[in-house]
CSV table of C-alpha atoms and ligand atoms in Angstrom, one decimal:
chain,number,residue,atom,x,y,z
A,1,MET,CA,0.0,0.0,0.0
A,2,LEU,CA,1.1,3.6,-0.7
A,3,PRO,CA,2.4,5.5,2.3
A,4,GLU,CA,1.0,9.0,3.0
A,5,ARG,CA,4.5,10.5,3.1
A,6,THR,CA,8.0,9.7,2.0
A,7,ASP,CA,11.3,11.6,1.8
A,8,VAL,CA,11.9,10.4,-1.8
A,9,LEU,CA,9.3,9.1,-4.3
A,10,VAL,CA,11.0,7.2,-7.1
A,11,VAL,CA,8.6,6.8,-10.1
A,12,GLY,CA,9.7,3.8,-12.3
A,13,ALA,CA,11.4,0.6,-11.3
A,14,GLY,CA,13.5,0.0,-14.4
A,15,PRO,CA,17.3,-0.2,-13.9
A,16,THR,CA,17.5,3.6,-13.2
A,17,GLY,CA,14.8,3.7,-10.5
A,18,LEU,CA,16.0,0.5,-8.8
A,19,ALA,CA,19.6,1.9,-8.7
A,20,VAL,CA,18.4,5.2,-7.2
A,21,ALA,CA,16.4,3.2,-4.6
A,22,VAL,CA,19.3,0.9,-3.7
A,23,THR,CA,21.7,3.9,-3.3
A,24,LEU,CA,19.2,5.7,-1.0
A,25,ALA,CA,18.4,2.6,1.0
A,26,GLY,CA,22.2,2.2,1.6
A,27,HIS,CA,22.2,5.8,3.0
A,28,GLY,CA,19.1,5.1,5.2
A,29,VAL,CA,16.8,7.6,3.3
A,30,THR,CA,13.1,6.8,3.5
A,31,THR,CA,12.2,6.0,-0.1
A,32,THR,CA,9.1,4.8,-1.9
A,33,VAL,CA,9.5,3.1,-5.3
A,34,VAL,CA,6.5,2.7,-7.5
A,35,ASP,CA,5.9,1.2,-11.0
A,36,ARG,CA,2.8,1.0,-13.1
A,37,LEU,CA,3.6,-2.6,-14.2
A,38,ALA,CA,2.4,-5.5,-12.1
A,39,ALA,CA,5.6,-7.4,-12.7
A,40,PRO,CA,9.1,-6.5,-14.1
A,41,PRO,CA,9.3,-7.0,-17.9
A,42,VAL,CA,11.2,-10.1,-19.1
A,43,THR,CA,11.9,-8.8,-22.6
A,44,SER,CA,15.4,-8.5,-23.9
A,45,ARG,CA,16.6,-4.9,-24.0
A,46,ALA,CA,20.1,-3.6,-23.1
A,47,ALA,CA,22.7,-6.3,-23.1
A,48,VAL,CA,25.9,-4.8,-21.8
A,49,VAL,CA,27.2,-3.2,-18.6
A,50,HIS,CA,30.5,-1.5,-19.1
A,51,ALA,CA,33.4,-1.3,-16.7
A,52,GLY,CA,32.9,2.4,-15.8
A,53,THR,CA,29.3,1.5,-14.8
A,54,LEU,CA,30.4,-1.5,-12.8
A,55,GLU,CA,32.9,0.7,-10.9
A,56,VAL,CA,30.0,3.0,-10.0
A,57,LEU,CA,27.7,0.1,-9.1
A,58,ASP,CA,30.4,-1.3,-6.8
A,59,ARG,CA,29.6,1.7,-4.5
A,60,ILE,CA,26.1,0.2,-3.9
A,61,GLY,CA,27.2,-3.4,-3.7
A,62,VAL,CA,25.8,-4.5,-7.0
A,63,ALA,CA,28.8,-4.9,-9.3
A,64,ASP,CA,30.1,-8.3,-8.0
A,65,PRO,CA,26.7,-10.1,-8.0
A,66,LEU,CA,26.2,-8.7,-11.6
A,67,ALA,CA,29.7,-9.8,-12.7
A,68,ALA,CA,29.0,-13.3,-11.4
A,69,ARG,CA,26.0,-13.7,-13.7
A,70,GLY,CA,27.3,-12.2,-17.0
A,71,LEU,CA,29.7,-13.1,-19.8
A,72,ARG,CA,33.0,-11.2,-19.7
A,73,SER,CA,34.0,-9.7,-23.0
A,74,ALA,CA,37.6,-8.5,-23.1
A,75,ARG,CA,37.4,-6.9,-26.6
A,76,PHE,CA,35.2,-4.9,-28.9
A,77,SER,CA,35.9,-5.0,-32.6
A,78,VAL,CA,34.9,-2.8,-35.5
A,79,ARG,CA,34.6,-4.6,-38.8
A,80,ASP,CA,33.7,-3.9,-42.4
A,81,ARG,CA,32.5,-7.3,-43.7
A,82,ASP,CA,35.6,-9.6,-43.3
A,83,ARG,CA,38.0,-6.8,-42.6
A,84,LEU,CA,38.9,-6.1,-39.0
A,85,LEU,CA,39.3,-2.3,-38.8
A,86,LEU,CA,39.8,-1.8,-35.1
A,87,THR,CA,40.1,-3.8,-31.9
A,88,VAL,CA,39.4,-2.1,-28.6
A,89,ARG,CA,40.8,-4.0,-25.6
A,90,PHE,CA,39.0,-3.7,-22.3
A,91,ASP,CA,41.4,-6.1,-20.5
A,92,ARG,CA,44.0,-3.3,-20.2
A,93,LEU,CA,41.6,-0.9,-18.5
A,94,PRO,CA,42.7,0.3,-15.0
A,95,SER,CA,39.7,-1.3,-13.4
A,96,ARG,CA,38.6,-4.1,-11.1
A,97,TYR,CA,36.3,-4.9,-14.0
A,98,PRO,CA,38.5,-5.0,-17.1
A,99,TYR,CA,35.8,-6.2,-19.5
A,100,ALA,CA,32.4,-5.4,-20.9
A,101,LEU,CA,29.8,-7.5,-19.1
A,102,LEU,CA,27.3,-9.1,-21.4
A,103,ILE,CA,24.1,-9.7,-19.4
A,104,SER,CA,20.4,-9.2,-20.2
A,105,GLN,CA,18.6,-6.2,-18.8
A,106,ALA,CA,16.1,-8.4,-17.0
A,107,GLU,CA,19.0,-10.0,-15.1
A,108,THR,CA,20.5,-6.6,-14.3
A,109,GLU,CA,17.1,-5.5,-12.9
A,110,ALA,CA,16.8,-8.8,-10.9
A,111,VAL,CA,20.2,-8.2,-9.3
A,112,LEU,CA,19.3,-4.6,-8.4
A,113,ALA,CA,15.9,-5.7,-7.0
A,114,ASP,CA,17.6,-8.4,-4.9
A,115,ARG,CA,20.0,-5.8,-3.4
A,116,LEU,CA,17.0,-3.5,-2.7
A,117,THR,CA,15.3,-6.3,-0.8
A,118,ALA,CA,18.4,-7.1,1.1
A,119,LEU,CA,18.5,-3.5,2.3
A,120,GLY,CA,14.9,-3.6,3.4
A,121,GLY,CA,13.3,-1.9,0.4
A,122,ARG,CA,10.7,-3.1,-2.2
A,123,VAL,CA,8.9,-1.9,-5.3
A,124,LEU,CA,5.2,-1.0,-4.9
A,125,ARG,CA,3.7,-2.3,-8.2
A,126,SER,CA,0.5,-1.4,-10.2
A,127,TYR,CA,0.7,2.2,-9.2
A,128,GLU,CA,0.6,4.6,-12.2
A,129,LEU,CA,1.5,8.2,-11.5
A,130,THR,CA,-1.0,10.5,-13.2
A,131,GLY,CA,-0.6,13.8,-11.5
A,132,LEU,CA,2.0,15.9,-9.7
A,133,ASP,CA,1.3,19.1,-7.6
A,134,LEU,CA,4.6,20.9,-6.9
A,135,ASP,CA,5.0,23.5,-4.2
A,136,GLY,CA,7.8,25.1,-2.2
A,137,TYR,CA,8.1,22.1,0.2
A,138,GLY,CA,7.9,19.2,-2.1
A,139,ALA,CA,5.2,17.5,-4.2
A,140,THR,CA,2.0,15.6,-4.0
A,141,ALA,CA,2.0,12.7,-6.4
A,142,ARG,CA,-1.4,11.4,-7.6
A,143,PHE,CA,-2.0,7.9,-8.9
A,144,ALA,CA,-4.5,6.3,-11.3
A,145,ASP,CA,-6.2,4.4,-8.4
A,146,GLY,CA,-7.0,7.6,-6.6
A,147,GLY,CA,-4.2,7.3,-4.1
A,148,ALA,CA,-1.7,10.1,-3.3
A,149,VAL,CA,1.7,10.4,-1.7
A,150,ARG,CA,3.3,13.5,-0.3
A,151,ALA,CA,7.1,13.5,-1.0
A,152,ARG,CA,9.9,16.0,-0.3
A,153,TRP,CA,11.6,14.9,-3.6
A,154,VAL,CA,10.3,13.1,-6.7
A,155,VAL,CA,12.6,11.1,-9.0
A,156,GLY,CA,11.4,10.7,-12.6
A,157,ALA,CA,12.9,7.3,-13.5
A,158,ASP,CA,9.9,6.5,-15.6
A,159,GLY,CA,11.6,6.1,-19.0
A,160,MET,CA,11.5,7.7,-22.4
A,161,HIS,CA,7.8,8.8,-22.2
A,162,SER,CA,8.3,10.1,-18.7
A,163,ARG,CA,5.1,11.4,-17.1
A,164,VAL,CA,7.0,13.0,-14.3
A,165,ARG,CA,9.0,15.0,-16.9
A,166,GLU,CA,5.9,16.1,-18.6
A,167,LEU,CA,4.0,17.0,-15.4
A,168,ALA,CA,7.0,19.0,-14.2
A,169,GLY,CA,7.0,21.0,-17.4
A,170,ILE,CA,10.5,19.9,-18.4
A,171,GLY,CA,11.2,20.0,-22.2
A,172,PHE,CA,12.5,17.0,-24.1
A,173,GLY,CA,14.0,18.5,-27.2
A,174,GLY,CA,15.8,17.1,-30.2
A,175,PRO,CA,15.8,17.3,-34.0
A,176,ALA,CA,12.4,17.1,-35.6
A,177,ASP,CA,13.4,14.0,-37.6
A,178,PRO,CA,11.4,10.8,-37.5
A,179,GLY,CA,14.2,9.2,-35.4
A,180,GLU,CA,16.2,6.1,-36.1
A,181,SER,CA,14.5,2.8,-36.8
A,182,PHE,CA,16.0,-0.4,-35.3
A,183,LEU,CA,15.6,-4.2,-35.6
A,184,LEU,CA,16.7,-6.2,-32.6
A,185,ALA,CA,16.8,-9.9,-31.9
A,186,ASP,CA,18.4,-12.6,-29.8
A,187,VAL,CA,19.2,-15.4,-32.2
A,188,ARG,CA,20.9,-18.7,-32.4
A,189,VAL,CA,23.4,-18.6,-35.2
A,190,ASP,CA,26.1,-20.7,-36.9
A,191,SER,CA,29.0,-18.3,-37.0
A,192,ALA,CA,32.8,-18.2,-37.1
A,193,LEU,CA,32.9,-14.9,-35.3
A,194,PRO,CA,34.7,-14.9,-32.0
A,195,ARG,CA,32.3,-15.5,-29.0
A,196,ASP,CA,34.4,-13.5,-26.5
A,197,GLN,CA,33.8,-10.1,-28.0
A,198,VAL,CA,31.2,-7.7,-29.4
A,199,SER,CA,31.6,-7.0,-33.1
A,200,LEU,CA,30.3,-3.8,-34.7
A,201,PHE,CA,29.9,-4.1,-38.5
A,202,LEU,CA,30.0,-0.8,-40.3
A,203,SER,CA,28.0,-1.0,-43.4
A,204,ARG,CA,26.4,1.4,-45.9
A,205,GLY,CA,23.0,0.3,-44.7
A,206,GLY,CA,24.0,1.3,-41.2
A,207,PRO,CA,25.7,-0.3,-38.2
A,208,LEU,CA,25.0,-4.0,-37.2
A,209,VAL,CA,25.9,-5.0,-33.6
A,210,TRP,CA,26.7,-8.7,-33.0
A,211,ALA,CA,27.0,-9.4,-29.3
A,212,PRO,CA,27.3,-12.9,-27.7
A,213,LEU,CA,25.0,-13.4,-24.6
A,214,PRO,CA,25.6,-15.7,-21.6
A,215,ASP,CA,22.9,-18.2,-22.7
A,216,GLY,CA,24.7,-18.9,-26.1
A,217,THR,CA,22.4,-16.7,-28.1
A,218,VAL,CA,23.6,-13.7,-30.1
A,219,ARG,CA,22.1,-10.2,-29.8
A,220,LEU,CA,21.7,-8.5,-33.2
A,221,VAL,CA,20.9,-4.8,-33.3
A,222,ALA,CA,20.8,-2.9,-36.6
A,223,THR,CA,19.4,0.4,-38.0
A,224,VAL,CA,17.1,-0.1,-40.9
A,225,ASP,CA,15.2,2.2,-43.2
A,226,ALA,CA,11.8,0.5,-42.6
A,227,ALA,CA,11.4,-2.2,-39.9
A,228,PRO,CA,8.9,-5.0,-40.5
A,229,ARG,CA,6.1,-5.1,-38.0
A,230,GLU,CA,6.9,-8.8,-37.1
A,231,PRO,CA,10.6,-9.3,-37.7
A,232,ARG,CA,11.5,-13.0,-38.6
A,233,ALA,CA,14.5,-15.1,-39.2
A,234,HIS,CA,14.8,-14.2,-42.8
A,235,HIS,CA,14.9,-10.4,-41.9
A,236,PHE,CA,17.9,-11.0,-39.7
A,237,GLN,CA,19.5,-13.4,-42.2
A,238,ALA,CA,19.2,-10.7,-44.8
A,239,LEU,CA,20.9,-8.2,-42.5
A,240,LEU,CA,23.8,-10.6,-41.8
A,241,ASP,CA,24.1,-11.3,-45.5
A,242,GLU,CA,24.2,-7.5,-46.3
A,243,ARG,CA,26.4,-6.4,-43.5
A,244,GLY,CA,28.1,-9.4,-41.8
A,245,PRO,CA,31.1,-11.7,-42.7
A,246,VAL,CA,31.4,-12.9,-46.3
A,247,ARG,CA,34.0,-15.6,-46.3
A,248,ARG,CA,32.3,-17.6,-43.6
A,249,PRO,CA,28.8,-16.2,-43.5
A,250,ASP,CA,26.6,-16.4,-40.5
A,251,ARG,CA,23.5,-18.6,-40.6
A,252,VAL,CA,20.5,-17.8,-38.3
A,253,THR,CA,19.1,-21.1,-37.0
A,254,GLU,CA,16.5,-19.7,-34.6
A,255,VAL,CA,15.0,-16.4,-33.5
A,256,VAL,CA,14.5,-16.5,-29.7
A,257,TRP,CA,13.1,-13.0,-29.4
A,258,ALA,CA,12.8,-10.1,-31.8
A,259,SER,CA,11.5,-6.6,-31.8
A,260,ARG,CA,11.6,-3.3,-33.6
A,261,PHE,CA,11.8,0.1,-32.2
A,262,ARG,CA,12.4,3.7,-33.1
A,263,ILE,CA,14.6,6.1,-31.2
A,264,HIS,CA,14.8,9.9,-31.4
A,265,HIS,CA,17.9,11.5,-29.9
A,266,ARG,CA,16.6,13.7,-27.0
A,267,ILE,CA,17.9,15.3,-23.8
A,268,ALA,CA,15.7,16.9,-21.2
A,269,SER,CA,16.1,20.7,-21.1
A,270,ARG,CA,17.0,20.4,-17.4
A,271,TYR,CA,17.4,17.6,-14.9
A,272,ARG,CA,15.8,19.4,-12.0
A,273,SER,CA,12.7,21.4,-11.5
A,274,GLY,CA,12.3,22.3,-7.8
A,275,PRO,CA,11.6,19.0,-6.0
A,276,VAL,CA,11.6,16.9,-9.3
A,277,LEU,CA,14.8,15.3,-10.6
A,278,LEU,CA,15.2,13.2,-13.7
A,279,ALA,CA,17.5,10.3,-14.4
A,280,GLY,CA,17.9,7.6,-17.1
A,281,ASP,CA,15.8,7.4,-20.2
A,282,ALA,CA,13.5,10.1,-18.7
A,283,ALA,CA,16.4,12.5,-19.1
A,284,HIS,CA,18.0,11.2,-22.3
A,285,VAL,CA,17.5,8.8,-25.2
A,286,HIS,CA,19.7,7.9,-28.1
A,287,SER,CA,20.7,5.1,-30.4
A,288,PRO,CA,21.8,1.8,-28.7
A,289,ALA,CA,25.0,1.7,-30.9
A,290,GLY,CA,27.9,1.4,-28.4
A,291,GLY,CA,25.5,0.1,-25.7
A,292,GLN,CA,25.6,3.3,-23.7
A,293,GLY,CA,21.9,4.1,-22.8
A,294,MET,CA,21.2,2.0,-19.8
A,295,ASN,CA,24.8,2.5,-18.6
A,296,LEU,CA,24.4,6.2,-18.5
A,297,GLY,CA,21.1,5.8,-16.7
A,298,LEU,CA,22.7,3.6,-14.0
A,299,ARG,CA,25.5,6.1,-13.5
A,300,ASP,CA,22.9,8.9,-13.3
A,301,ALA,CA,21.1,6.9,-10.7
A,302,VAL,CA,23.9,6.3,-8.3
A,303,ALA,CA,25.0,10.0,-8.6
A,304,LEU,CA,21.4,11.1,-7.9
A,305,GLY,CA,20.9,8.7,-5.0
A,306,GLU,CA,24.2,10.0,-3.4
A,307,ALA,CA,23.1,13.7,-4.1
A,308,LEU,CA,19.7,13.1,-2.5
A,309,ALA,CA,21.4,11.6,0.6
A,310,ALA,CA,23.8,14.6,0.7
A,311,GLY,CA,21.3,17.4,0.5
A,312,PRO,CA,19.8,20.2,-1.7
A,313,GLU,CA,23.1,21.8,-2.9
A,314,ALA,CA,24.3,18.4,-4.1
A,315,LEU,CA,21.1,18.2,-6.2
A,316,ASP,CA,22.0,21.3,-8.1
A,317,ARG,CA,25.4,19.8,-8.8
A,318,TYR,CA,23.8,16.6,-9.9
A,319,ALA,CA,21.6,18.5,-12.4
A,320,ALA,CA,24.5,20.6,-13.7
A,321,ASP,CA,27.0,17.7,-13.9
A,322,ARG,CA,24.9,14.9,-15.5
A,323,ARG,CA,23.4,16.8,-18.5
A,324,PRO,CA,26.8,17.4,-20.2
A,325,ARG,CA,27.5,13.6,-19.7
A,326,ALA,CA,24.4,12.8,-21.7
A,327,GLU,CA,25.4,15.3,-24.4
A,328,GLU,CA,28.7,13.6,-24.7
A,329,VAL,CA,27.2,10.1,-25.0
A,330,LEU,CA,24.6,11.3,-27.5
A,331,GLY,CA,27.4,12.8,-29.6
A,332,PHE,CA,29.4,9.5,-29.4
A,333,ALA,CA,26.4,7.3,-30.4
A,334,ALA,CA,25.6,9.6,-33.3
A,335,GLY,CA,29.3,9.5,-34.4
A,336,LEU,CA,29.2,5.7,-34.5
A,337,THR,CA,26.1,5.8,-36.7
A,338,ARG,CA,27.8,8.4,-39.0
A,339,LEU,CA,30.9,6.3,-39.3
A,340,ALA,CA,28.8,3.3,-40.4
A,341,ALA,CA,26.9,5.2,-43.0
A,342,ALA,CA,29.9,7.0,-44.5
A,343,PRO,CA,29.4,7.4,-48.3
A,344,PRO,CA,31.4,5.1,-50.5
A,345,ALA,CA,33.9,7.8,-51.5
A,346,LEU,CA,34.8,8.4,-47.9
A,347,ARG,CA,35.0,4.8,-46.8
A,348,PRO,CA,38.7,4.2,-47.6
A,349,LEU,CA,39.6,7.3,-45.6
A,350,ARG,CA,37.3,6.1,-42.7
A,351,ASP,CA,38.9,2.7,-42.7
A,352,LEU,CA,42.4,4.1,-42.8
A,353,LEU,CA,41.6,6.3,-39.8
A,354,LEU,CA,40.2,3.4,-37.9
A,355,ARG,CA,43.2,1.2,-38.7
A,356,THR,CA,45.6,4.0,-37.8
A,357,ALA,CA,43.8,4.4,-34.5
A,358,SER,CA,43.9,0.7,-33.9
A,359,ALA,CA,47.7,0.8,-34.3
A,360,LEU,CA,48.2,3.7,-31.9
A,361,PRO,CA,48.0,2.5,-28.3
A,362,PRO,CA,47.0,6.0,-26.8
A,363,ALA,CA,44.1,6.3,-29.4
A,364,ARG,CA,43.0,2.7,-28.6
A,365,ARG,CA,43.1,3.4,-24.9
A,366,ARG,CA,41.1,6.6,-25.2
A,367,LEU,CA,38.4,4.7,-27.2
A,368,ALA,CA,38.3,1.9,-24.6
A,369,VAL,CA,37.9,4.4,-21.7
A,370,ARG,CA,35.2,6.1,-23.7
A,371,LEU,CA,33.2,3.0,-24.5
A,372,ALA,CA,33.7,1.7,-21.0
A,373,GLY,CA,31.9,4.8,-19.7
A,374,PHE,CA,34.6,6.1,-17.4
A,375,GLU,CA,33.6,9.7,-16.5
A,376,PRO,CA,35.8,12.5,-15.3
A,377,ALA,CA,35.3,13.8,-11.8
A,378,PRO,CA,32.1,15.8,-11.2
A,379,LEU,CA,32.0,19.5,-11.6
A,380,PRO,CA,33.3,21.7,-8.7
A,381,PRO,CA,30.5,23.3,-6.6
A,382,ASP,CA,30.5,26.8,-8.1
A,383,LEU,CA,27.2,26.5,-10.0
A,384,PRO,CA,24.9,28.8,-11.9
A,385,PRO,CA,21.6,29.3,-9.9
A,386,GLU,CA,18.8,26.9,-10.6
A,387,PRO,CA,16.2,28.3,-13.1
A,388,PRO,CA,12.9,29.5,-11.4
A,389,GLN,CA,10.6,26.7,-10.5
A,390,ARG,CA,7.5,26.1,-12.7
A,391,GLY,CA,4.1,25.0,-11.4
A,392,GLY,CA,3.1,21.4,-11.6
A,393,ARG,CA,0.2,20.1,-13.6
A,394,SER,CA,-2.2,17.2,-13.1
A,395,GLY,CA,-3.9,15.0,-15.6
A,396,SER,CA,-4.3,11.5,-16.9
A,397,SER,CA,-3.5,11.4,-20.6
A,398,VAL,CA,0.0,10.6,-21.9
A,399,ARG,CA,1.2,12.9,-24.6
A,400,ARG,CA,3.0,10.4,-26.9
B,1,FAD,C1,13.6,-3.0,-27.6
B,1,FAD,C2,14.7,-2.2,-26.8
B,1,FAD,C3,16.0,-2.5,-27.0
B,1,FAD,C4,17.0,-1.8,-26.3
B,1,FAD,N1,18.3,-2.1,-26.5
B,1,FAD,C5,19.3,-1.5,-25.8
B,1,FAD,C6,20.7,-1.8,-26.0
B,1,FAD,O1,21.0,-2.7,-26.7
B,1,FAD,N2,21.6,-1.1,-25.2
B,1,FAD,C7,21.2,-0.1,-24.3
B,1,FAD,O2,22.1,0.5,-23.6
B,1,FAD,N3,20.0,0.2,-24.2
B,1,FAD,C8,19.0,-0.4,-24.9
B,1,FAD,N4,17.7,-0.1,-24.7
B,1,FAD,C9,17.4,1.0,-23.8
B,1,FAD,C10,17.4,0.6,-22.4
B,1,FAD,O3,16.5,-0.5,-22.3
B,1,FAD,C11,17.0,1.8,-21.6
B,1,FAD,O4,18.1,2.7,-21.7
B,1,FAD,C12,16.8,1.4,-20.1
B,1,FAD,O5,15.7,0.5,-19.9
B,1,FAD,C13,16.5,2.7,-19.3
B,1,FAD,O6,16.2,2.4,-18.0
B,1,FAD,P1,15.2,3.4,-17.2
B,1,FAD,O7,15.1,2.7,-15.9
B,1,FAD,O8,15.7,4.8,-17.3
B,1,FAD,O9,13.8,3.4,-18.0
B,1,FAD,P2,12.9,2.1,-18.3
B,1,FAD,O10,13.6,0.9,-18.3
B,1,FAD,O11,12.0,2.5,-19.4
B,1,FAD,O12,11.9,2.0,-16.9
B,1,FAD,C14,10.9,2.9,-16.7
B,1,FAD,C15,9.9,2.3,-15.7
B,1,FAD,O13,9.0,3.3,-15.4
B,1,FAD,C16,7.7,2.7,-15.3
B,1,FAD,N5,6.7,3.8,-15.6
B,1,FAD,C17,6.6,4.5,-16.7
B,1,FAD,N6,5.6,5.5,-16.5
B,1,FAD,C18,5.1,5.3,-15.3
B,1,FAD,C19,4.1,6.0,-14.5
B,1,FAD,N7,3.4,7.0,-15.0
B,1,FAD,N8,3.9,5.6,-13.2
B,1,FAD,C20,4.6,4.5,-12.7
B,1,FAD,N9,5.6,3.9,-13.4
B,1,FAD,C21,5.8,4.3,-14.6
B,1,FAD,C22,7.7,1.7,-16.4
B,1,FAD,O14,6.7,0.7,-16.2
B,1,FAD,C23,9.1,1.2,-16.3
B,1,FAD,O15,9.2,0.0,-15.5
B,1,FAD,C24,16.7,-0.7,-25.4
B,1,FAD,C25,15.3,-0.5,-25.2
B,1,FAD,C26,14.3,-1.2,-25.9
B,1,FAD,C27,12.9,-0.8,-25.6
């Protein structure tokens, strides 16, 4: 049952909301986590947790149990059909976690939920936030079942279509393009590609990510011009034929799970509006190329949990520090897409640049650190003042 009051109300129990809640529970802050879903989703979504994220998750006791359940990938390679253009080595990273951990998002969420339970917390399910009244002392959150909770702080960890963001009047801008269209599947495949690394194929049609998963399946993610409503084996076979290896071509033997989705590149205009704070997909969305989306959200989450535990000044720092991180990651993901789609005349130059980078240890190291999600230290505390607070709104319809 919903409590009447709480210090922090976390809306959304995806990876971001769970990680905020675990961080707060570790600091003894009274927290209520709600999610509109009756049970956690079991669908396959993000598949990699990077070293920089594991270092951050180690602060909340989650990295080791996660590492025990995933597949450790020491390398990331960039290919153009049979040609290996670049290899990035994670095993040289100065980290306790010198690898990219391949693990399904459902498992990552399960590990976070177990940690929350161990710290005495839990997710209150089937509660959909529909209204938010903001005032100088906090917020009153209203739910579809007629319930209400009074909270000092509200965390919007409610994903790309965030109701919290909308109700707080925070913009979610981006180019007015139709977004990028993706096909995604977990497949069984006969393949000669190495199973200890993620391969990114650069192709004129767009990037194709080939990532081995702990259960022996392979995650394929590719941008496409028009995604079929019900993607099937022959669609993924066609993608591999068009973009994958030629000498020893891959053969799809089974599609375990498949989906299509469209992503716009967007960042929230601000991460804080009075008592409302955003994190994860509620604050930023971008292409999954490079596997950065959930990772950025998890790092937001721990930073926000620690800031909420530290007090209001730290919250302004959170808001000022995290948005530029999202800008960087969005730029990086867009760059990977541009590299893949380079016009034929520029491809020899692109390939030469990648091969040169591959031969230069400092360039390779920089790329490894970037992909692994290591972030520079947070900004110092001399911050611009927070923009004036806007009034909240109530309602029940979702905009998108
Ligand atoms: C098909 C697909 C494939 C993806 N592939 C990748 C990938 O390969 N790599 C990668 O890094 N990322 C990938 N992503 C993105 C990744 O899944 C997200 O970055 C990640 O889930 C964000 O976590 P989050 O907790 O911020 O938001 P979400 O996981 O979206 O969680 C938000 C939660 O809020 C709840 N909620 C929403 N509205 C309300 C409300 N009004 N009241 C109460 N609860 C609410 C939802 O039920 C949900 O549980 C993929 C996403 C999809 C859909």
